[in-house]
Short mmCIF file of C-alpha atoms in Angstrom, two decimals:
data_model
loop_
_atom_site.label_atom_id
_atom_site.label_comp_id
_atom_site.label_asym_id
_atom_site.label_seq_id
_atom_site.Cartn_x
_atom_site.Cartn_y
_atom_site.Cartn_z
CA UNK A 286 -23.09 0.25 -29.12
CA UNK A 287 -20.78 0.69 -25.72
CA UNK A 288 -17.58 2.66 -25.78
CA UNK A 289 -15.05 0.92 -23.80
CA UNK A 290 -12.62 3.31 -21.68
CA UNK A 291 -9.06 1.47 -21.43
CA UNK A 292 -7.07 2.56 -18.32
CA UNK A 293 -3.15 2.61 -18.79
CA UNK A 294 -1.67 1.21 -16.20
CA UNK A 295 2.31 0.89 -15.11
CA UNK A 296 2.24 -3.16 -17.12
CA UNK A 297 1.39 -1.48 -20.18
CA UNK A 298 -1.72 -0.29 -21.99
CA UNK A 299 -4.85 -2.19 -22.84
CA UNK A 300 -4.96 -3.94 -19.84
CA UNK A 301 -7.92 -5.45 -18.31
CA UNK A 302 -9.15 -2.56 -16.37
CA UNK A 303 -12.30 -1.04 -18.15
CA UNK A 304 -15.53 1.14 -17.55
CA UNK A 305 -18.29 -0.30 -19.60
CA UNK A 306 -21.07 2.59 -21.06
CA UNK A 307 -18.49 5.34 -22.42
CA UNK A 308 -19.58 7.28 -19.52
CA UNK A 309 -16.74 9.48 -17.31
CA UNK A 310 -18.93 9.15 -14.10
CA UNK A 311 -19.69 6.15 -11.93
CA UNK A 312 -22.77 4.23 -11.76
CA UNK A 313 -24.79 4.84 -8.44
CA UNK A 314 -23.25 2.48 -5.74
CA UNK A 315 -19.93 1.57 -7.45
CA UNK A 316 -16.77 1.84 -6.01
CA UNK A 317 -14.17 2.43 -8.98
CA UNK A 318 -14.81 3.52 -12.27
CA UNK A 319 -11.48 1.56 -13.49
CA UNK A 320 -12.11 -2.12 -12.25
CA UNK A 321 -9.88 -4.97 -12.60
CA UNK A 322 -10.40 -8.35 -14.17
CA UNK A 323 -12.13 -11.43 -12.27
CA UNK A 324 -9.29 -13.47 -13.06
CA UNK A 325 -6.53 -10.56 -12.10
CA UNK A 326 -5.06 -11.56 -9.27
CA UNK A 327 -2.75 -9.00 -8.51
CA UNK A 328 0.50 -10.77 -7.57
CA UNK A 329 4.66 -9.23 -7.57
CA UNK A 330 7.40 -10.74 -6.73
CA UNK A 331 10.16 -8.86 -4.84
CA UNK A 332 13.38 -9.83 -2.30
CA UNK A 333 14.87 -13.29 -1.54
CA UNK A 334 12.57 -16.57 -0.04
CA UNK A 335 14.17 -19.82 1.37
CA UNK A 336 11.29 -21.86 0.09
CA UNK A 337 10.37 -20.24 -3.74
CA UNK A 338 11.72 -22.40 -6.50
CA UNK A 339 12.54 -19.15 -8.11
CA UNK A 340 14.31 -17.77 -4.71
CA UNK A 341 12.02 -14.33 -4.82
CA UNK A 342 8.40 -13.97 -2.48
CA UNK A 343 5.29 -14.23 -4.38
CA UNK A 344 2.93 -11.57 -2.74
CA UNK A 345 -0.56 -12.18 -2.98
CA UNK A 346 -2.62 -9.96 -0.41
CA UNK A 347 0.56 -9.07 1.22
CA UNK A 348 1.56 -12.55 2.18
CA UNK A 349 4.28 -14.56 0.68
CA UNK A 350 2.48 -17.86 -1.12
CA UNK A 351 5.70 -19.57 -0.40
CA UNK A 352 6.78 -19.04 3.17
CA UNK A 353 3.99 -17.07 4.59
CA UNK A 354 5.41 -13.81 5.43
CA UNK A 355 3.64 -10.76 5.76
CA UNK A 356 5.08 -8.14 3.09
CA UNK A 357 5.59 -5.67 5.99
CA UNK A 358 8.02 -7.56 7.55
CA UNK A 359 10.88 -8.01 4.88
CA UNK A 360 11.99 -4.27 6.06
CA UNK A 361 14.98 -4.70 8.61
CA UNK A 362 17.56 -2.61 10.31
CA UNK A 363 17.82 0.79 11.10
CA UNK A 364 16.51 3.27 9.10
CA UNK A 365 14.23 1.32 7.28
CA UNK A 366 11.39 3.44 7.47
CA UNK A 367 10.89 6.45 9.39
CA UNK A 368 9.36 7.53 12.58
CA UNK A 369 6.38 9.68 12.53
CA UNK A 370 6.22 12.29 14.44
CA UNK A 371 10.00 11.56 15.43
CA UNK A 372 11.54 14.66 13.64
CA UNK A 373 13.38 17.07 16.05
CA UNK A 374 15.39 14.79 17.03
CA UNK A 375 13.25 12.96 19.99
CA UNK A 376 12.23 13.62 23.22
CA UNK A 377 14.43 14.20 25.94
CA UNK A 378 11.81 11.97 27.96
CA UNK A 379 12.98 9.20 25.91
CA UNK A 380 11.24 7.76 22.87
CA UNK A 381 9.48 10.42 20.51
CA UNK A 382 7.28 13.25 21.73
CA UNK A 383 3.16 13.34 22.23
CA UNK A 384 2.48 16.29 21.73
CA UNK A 385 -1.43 17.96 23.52
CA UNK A 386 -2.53 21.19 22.20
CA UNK A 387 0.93 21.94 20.64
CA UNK A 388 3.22 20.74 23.63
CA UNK A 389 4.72 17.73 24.44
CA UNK A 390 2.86 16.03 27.64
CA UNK A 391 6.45 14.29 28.64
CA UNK A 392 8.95 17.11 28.76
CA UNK A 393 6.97 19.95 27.62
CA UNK A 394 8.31 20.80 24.44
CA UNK A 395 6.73 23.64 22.22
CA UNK A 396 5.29 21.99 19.14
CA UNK A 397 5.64 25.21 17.51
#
């Protein structure tokens, strides 16, 4: 008989993620060990939407099912998320600095 391997996962445990065969490796041309349900569909709710009944989006595939909008775009305002590569400070060039083989091809900047 199969040994089914249960995955905890942050919902709770005995969810519907399993690995069918009691084995610890994958099967030859499978992606994920741990694989989610058919009928999981993977949705959360977060932040505030004009057009849900329940006033919060519904993501599904990082869109809102009620208004459309992409999940990316609910971050506003400065310091929302930060600028790679912008540490330092900036470039005195203007915008960040690109740094080529450790300095900066706009003002010449040591990377190092």
């Amino acid at each position: 008989q199969a040994v089914l391997k249960v995955q905890d996962s942050v919902h709770g445990s005995g969810g519907a993620a399993v690995a069918v065969g009691g084995s610890t490796r994958r099967a030859s041309g499978e992606v994920s060990t741990y694989k989610a349900a058919p009928g999981d569909q993977m949705l959360h709710t977060s932040g505030g939407c004009s057009k849900a009944p329940d006033g919060q989006h519904l993501w599904r595939f990082g869109r809102c099912d009620h208004c459309a909008m992409a999940e990316g775009k609910t971050l506003q305002g400065a310091g929302a998320c930060s600028n790679p590569g912008g540490a330092g400070g900036g470039c005195s060039a203007g915008g960040k600095c690109m740094f080529k083989f450790a300095k900066c091809s706009k003002c010449g900047k040591k990377e190092f």
